[in-house]
Amino acid sequence: MPEPQICPSILSCDPANFMDPVREMVEGGCDWIHLDVMDGQFVPPITFGADLAASLCQEFACPVEAHLMTMTPEAHFDGFIEAGCKRILFHAEAAIHSHRLCQTLREKGVEAGVAINPGTPIEAVLSVLEVADMILVMTVNPGWGGQKLIQECVDKVSALRKIAPDMPIEVDGGIAGDTIRPVFEAGATHFVAGSYLMKTPTIAAGIAELKRACV
Ligand code: DX5
Ligand code: ZN
């Protein structure tokens, strides 16, 4: 089994100071930085935009992915790509043309990720497996950090893994030292963690714990 890729979310960080915790994430050995972009329409909260992505991409070499919890995600592609994001994850539920949007992202030189909510069956992404670089299986309902992992979503990871043995599968929501292993064993490869890393003694220790739990 490949080593789990840890992608810390900054959603649970103090919005007045992202730089210090992100520096700890990067120095703590994270693989990606996960930006939770919310527009107040697809989900009730509003978070941050491409300007923050640009600051983080300029400051750190660690790749940054943008998780677009927005309506009309294609309206935001160029902003986050120009900011330096290397992967854009949009929601199948917000895209009339998810297949074409994946093609567009690849043409623009970034990885295309398609996300599905807990209430969306994996069938919603089967027709984009050839044009997507990652499927994001939400393990909480999007909009907030600190929620409990929804166990039924783990079965979706297993089912998708059987259909797409080589597809990178990211999980997002409720990932912690005591929940990550069953999701890893189900076949997930990339793990977003937000609030868990804000509770561990240090962010580096939390990242190490997540990796250790999958050994
Ligand atoms: C929720 C976001 C998640 C969230 C994860 O809408 O997509 O990335 O920040 O937070 P935790 O790890 O606290 O569940
Ligand atoms: Zn996210």
Tab-separated table of C-alpha atoms and ligand atoms in Angstrom:
chain	number	residue	atom	x	y	z
A	1	MET	CA	0.000	0.000	0.000
A	2	PRO	CA	1.401	3.428	-0.911
A	3	GLU	CA	2.253	5.851	1.890
A	4	PRO	CA	-0.787	8.008	2.753
A	5	GLN	CA	-0.615	11.553	1.418
A	6	ILE	CA	-1.527	14.044	4.158
A	7	CYS	CA	-3.242	17.226	2.949
A	8	PRO	CA	-3.923	19.553	5.907
A	9	SER	CA	-6.869	21.907	5.596
A	10	ILE	CA	-6.422	25.479	6.852
A	11	LEU	CA	-10.152	25.830	7.594
A	12	SER	CA	-9.647	25.369	11.336
A	13	CYS	CA	-6.737	27.840	11.519
A	14	ASP	CA	-7.111	31.369	12.885
A	15	PRO	CA	-8.021	33.412	9.765
A	16	ALA	CA	-5.888	36.256	11.144
A	17	ASN	CA	-2.763	34.122	10.821
A	18	PHE	CA	-2.573	31.359	8.222
A	19	MET	CA	1.138	31.670	7.564
A	20	ASP	CA	2.450	30.260	10.837
A	21	PRO	CA	0.307	27.082	10.924
A	22	VAL	CA	0.900	26.483	7.212
A	23	ARG	CA	4.646	26.779	7.819
A	24	GLU	CA	4.261	24.158	10.567
A	25	MET	CA	2.289	21.919	8.178
A	26	VAL	CA	4.957	22.183	5.492
A	27	GLU	CA	7.863	21.744	7.925
A	28	GLY	CA	5.905	18.898	9.507
A	29	GLY	CA	6.042	16.961	6.240
A	30	CYS	CA	2.597	17.429	4.708
A	31	ASP	CA	2.199	16.473	1.057
A	32	TRP	CA	-0.352	19.126	-0.058
A	33	ILE	CA	-2.061	22.143	1.496
A	34	HIS	CA	-5.847	21.928	1.167
A	35	LEU	CA	-7.758	25.208	0.715
A	36	ASP	CA	-11.468	25.031	1.498
A	37	VAL	CA	-13.076	27.640	-0.728
A	38	MET	CA	-16.706	28.306	0.160
A	39	ASP	CA	-19.007	30.794	-1.597
A	40	GLY	CA	-21.963	31.020	0.801
A	41	GLN	CA	-24.190	29.429	-1.884
A	42	PHE	CA	-23.051	25.839	-2.423
A	43	VAL	CA	-22.491	25.766	1.363
A	44	PRO	CA	-23.599	28.467	3.869
A	45	PRO	CA	-20.176	29.726	5.028
A	46	ILE	CA	-17.905	32.006	3.032
A	47	THR	CA	-14.162	31.483	3.460
A	48	PHE	CA	-11.402	32.858	1.231
A	49	GLY	CA	-10.406	33.373	-2.399
A	50	ALA	CA	-7.525	33.154	-4.832
A	51	ASP	CA	-5.567	35.979	-3.195
A	52	LEU	CA	-4.913	33.827	-0.153
A	53	ALA	CA	-3.936	30.939	-2.420
A	54	ALA	CA	-1.451	33.241	-4.167
A	55	SER	CA	0.147	34.282	-0.870
A	56	LEU	CA	0.560	30.665	0.231
A	57	CYS	CA	1.876	29.512	-3.162
A	58	GLN	CA	4.417	32.344	-3.219
A	59	GLU	CA	5.587	31.587	0.320
A	60	PHE	CA	5.744	27.770	0.270
A	61	ALA	CA	6.987	25.175	-2.222
A	62	CYS	CA	4.446	22.578	-0.998
A	63	PRO	CA	1.722	22.104	-3.653
A	64	VAL	CA	-1.646	23.669	-2.929
A	65	GLU	CA	-5.035	22.249	-3.941
A	66	ALA	CA	-8.228	24.263	-4.016
A	67	HIS	CA	-11.403	22.485	-2.886
A	68	LEU	CA	-14.106	24.564	-4.554
A	69	MET	CA	-17.314	24.310	-2.563
A	70	THR	CA	-18.877	26.823	-4.898
A	71	MET	CA	-21.600	27.065	-7.493
A	72	THR	CA	-20.289	27.528	-11.066
A	73	PRO	CA	-16.823	26.263	-10.078
A	74	GLU	CA	-15.491	26.976	-13.571
A	75	ALA	CA	-15.810	30.692	-12.810
A	76	HIS	CA	-12.990	30.283	-10.265
A	77	PHE	CA	-10.600	28.024	-12.189
A	78	ASP	CA	-8.378	30.734	-13.671
A	79	GLY	CA	-8.062	32.672	-10.407
A	80	PHE	CA	-6.800	29.683	-8.432
A	81	ILE	CA	-4.627	28.379	-11.258
A	82	GLU	CA	-2.987	31.786	-11.731
A	83	ALA	CA	-2.512	31.860	-7.938
A	84	GLY	CA	-0.398	28.721	-8.282
A	85	CYS	CA	-2.743	25.892	-7.257
A	86	LYS	CA	-1.689	22.584	-8.792
A	87	ARG	CA	-4.993	20.748	-8.307
A	88	ILE	CA	-8.542	22.032	-8.487
A	89	LEU	CA	-11.303	19.954	-6.919
A	90	PHE	CA	-14.849	20.889	-7.896
A	91	HIS	CA	-18.122	19.291	-6.837
A	92	ALA	CA	-20.015	17.082	-9.278
A	93	GLU	CA	-23.206	18.443	-7.699
A	94	ALA	CA	-22.311	21.996	-8.814
A	95	ALA	CA	-21.225	21.161	-12.377
A	96	ILE	CA	-23.535	20.590	-15.312
A	97	HIS	CA	-20.517	19.615	-17.451
A	98	SER	CA	-18.151	17.781	-15.059
A	99	HIS	CA	-16.500	15.852	-17.926
A	100	ARG	CA	-15.716	19.011	-19.871
A	101	LEU	CA	-14.511	20.806	-16.701
A	102	CYS	CA	-11.984	18.035	-16.089
A	103	GLN	CA	-10.764	18.391	-19.677
A	104	THR	CA	-10.513	22.171	-19.183
A	105	LEU	CA	-8.438	21.829	-16.022
A	106	ARG	CA	-6.053	19.418	-17.685
A	107	GLU	CA	-5.715	21.715	-20.695
A	108	LYS	CA	-4.761	24.471	-18.242
A	109	GLY	CA	-2.007	22.267	-16.834
A	110	VAL	CA	-3.422	21.376	-13.417
A	111	GLU	CA	-4.860	18.196	-11.922
A	112	ALA	CA	-8.624	17.781	-12.133
A	113	GLY	CA	-10.412	16.493	-9.040
A	114	VAL	CA	-14.124	15.747	-8.774
A	115	ALA	CA	-15.734	15.783	-5.320
A	116	ILE	CA	-18.936	14.068	-4.193
A	117	ASN	CA	-20.971	14.788	-1.074
A	118	PRO	CA	-22.049	12.072	1.358
A	119	GLY	CA	-25.481	12.029	-0.276
A	120	THR	CA	-24.127	11.601	-3.795
A	121	PRO	CA	-23.546	8.030	-5.060
A	122	ILE	CA	-20.247	7.103	-6.700
A	123	GLU	CA	-22.181	6.560	-9.935
A	124	ALA	CA	-22.037	10.358	-10.298
A	125	VAL	CA	-18.314	10.155	-11.093
A	126	LEU	CA	-18.035	6.904	-13.057
A	127	SER	CA	-18.253	8.743	-16.361
A	128	VAL	CA	-15.327	11.073	-15.558
A	129	LEU	CA	-12.812	8.464	-14.402
A	130	GLU	CA	-10.933	8.750	-17.698
A	131	VAL	CA	-10.556	12.528	-17.485
A	132	ALA	CA	-10.151	13.050	-13.730
A	133	ASP	CA	-6.882	12.869	-11.791
A	134	MET	CA	-8.565	12.385	-8.414
A	135	ILE	CA	-11.963	11.668	-6.874
A	136	LEU	CA	-12.669	13.372	-3.561
A	137	VAL	CA	-15.114	11.394	-1.422
A	138	MET	CA	-16.453	13.744	1.253
A	139	THR	CA	-16.633	11.989	4.619
A	140	VAL	CA	-18.622	14.845	6.164
A	141	ASN	CA	-21.232	17.178	4.737
A	142	PRO	CA	-19.258	20.143	3.401
A	143	GLY	CA	-19.200	23.563	5.002
A	144	TRP	CA	-17.590	23.108	8.385
A	145	GLY	CA	-14.572	21.598	10.092
A	146	GLY	CA	-14.653	19.556	13.287
A	147	GLN	CA	-17.462	17.202	12.250
A	148	LYS	CA	-17.642	13.444	12.844
A	149	LEU	CA	-16.660	11.162	9.984
A	150	ILE	CA	-19.735	9.600	8.326
A	151	GLN	CA	-19.015	5.871	8.357
A	152	GLU	CA	-21.207	5.059	5.334
A	153	CYS	CA	-18.858	7.154	3.190
A	154	VAL	CA	-16.060	4.675	3.823
A	155	ASP	CA	-18.062	2.063	1.905
A	156	LYS	CA	-18.124	4.470	-1.042
A	157	VAL	CA	-14.323	4.561	-0.975
A	158	SER	CA	-14.173	0.740	-1.070
A	159	ALA	CA	-16.691	0.547	-3.911
A	160	LEU	CA	-14.875	3.196	-5.943
A	161	ARG	CA	-11.512	1.509	-5.347
A	162	LYS	CA	-12.852	-1.751	-6.767
A	163	ILE	CA	-14.022	0.046	-9.919
A	164	ALA	CA	-10.975	2.308	-10.290
A	165	PRO	CA	-7.940	0.461	-8.883
A	166	ASP	CA	-5.454	3.170	-9.843
A	167	MET	CA	-7.436	6.348	-9.204
A	168	PRO	CA	-6.132	8.642	-6.433
A	169	ILE	CA	-8.989	8.884	-3.914
A	170	GLU	CA	-8.994	11.707	-1.400
A	171	VAL	CA	-11.168	11.741	1.712
A	172	ASP	CA	-12.133	14.898	3.529
A	173	GLY	CA	-13.786	15.358	6.886
A	174	GLY	CA	-13.399	13.793	10.313
A	175	ILE	CA	-9.965	12.359	9.569
A	176	ALA	CA	-7.986	11.837	12.789
A	177	GLY	CA	-5.492	9.440	14.350
A	178	ASP	CA	-8.306	7.103	15.391
A	179	THR	CA	-10.355	7.226	12.183
A	180	ILE	CA	-7.809	7.207	9.371
A	181	ARG	CA	-6.814	3.521	9.245
A	182	PRO	CA	-10.153	2.002	8.116
A	183	VAL	CA	-10.378	4.660	5.401
A	184	PHE	CA	-6.815	3.901	4.305
A	185	GLU	CA	-7.625	0.171	4.258
A	186	ALA	CA	-10.730	0.952	2.176
A	187	GLY	CA	-8.411	2.370	-0.474
A	188	ALA	CA	-8.131	6.115	0.093
A	189	THR	CA	-4.744	7.589	-0.848
A	190	HIS	CA	-5.017	11.273	0.140
A	191	PHE	CA	-6.285	12.470	3.529
A	192	VAL	CA	-7.501	15.940	4.375
A	193	ALA	CA	-7.263	16.788	8.057
A	194	GLY	CA	-8.164	20.119	9.598
A	195	SER	CA	-9.369	20.277	13.192
A	196	TYR	CA	-7.427	17.156	14.240
A	197	LEU	CA	-4.126	18.878	13.500
A	198	MET	CA	-5.177	21.886	15.572
A	199	LYS	CA	-5.669	19.597	18.605
A	200	THR	CA	-2.467	17.551	18.513
A	201	PRO	CA	0.535	18.777	20.572
A	202	THR	CA	2.130	20.025	17.374
A	203	ILE	CA	0.984	19.902	13.764
A	204	ALA	CA	4.079	17.870	12.894
A	205	ALA	CA	3.152	15.315	15.561
A	206	GLY	CA	-0.356	15.100	14.148
A	207	ILE	CA	0.914	14.511	10.626
A	208	ALA	CA	3.308	11.848	11.898
A	209	GLU	CA	0.464	10.185	13.824
A	210	LEU	CA	-1.753	10.064	10.736
A	211	LYS	CA	1.049	8.444	8.703
A	212	ARG	CA	1.945	6.051	11.524
A	213	ALA	CA	-1.674	4.920	11.859
A	214	CYS	CA	-1.529	3.656	8.269
A	215	VAL	CA	1.649	1.612	8.576
B	1	DX5	C1	-15.369	20.765	4.968
B	1	DX5	C2	-14.003	20.832	4.297
B	1	DX5	C3	-13.004	19.955	4.963
B	1	DX5	C4	-12.806	20.293	6.416
B	1	DX5	C5	-12.142	19.145	7.117
B	1	DX5	O1	-16.319	21.344	4.121
B	1	DX5	O2	-14.089	20.429	2.964
B	1	DX5	O3	-11.743	20.056	4.279
B	1	DX5	O4	-12.008	21.437	6.543
B	1	DX5	O5	-12.121	19.487	8.446
B	1	DX5	P1	-11.999	18.386	9.585
B	1	DX5	O6	-10.715	17.641	9.282
B	1	DX5	O7	-11.930	19.224	10.825
B	1	DX5	O8	-13.193	17.496	9.490
B	2	ZN	ZN	-12.087	20.304	1.912
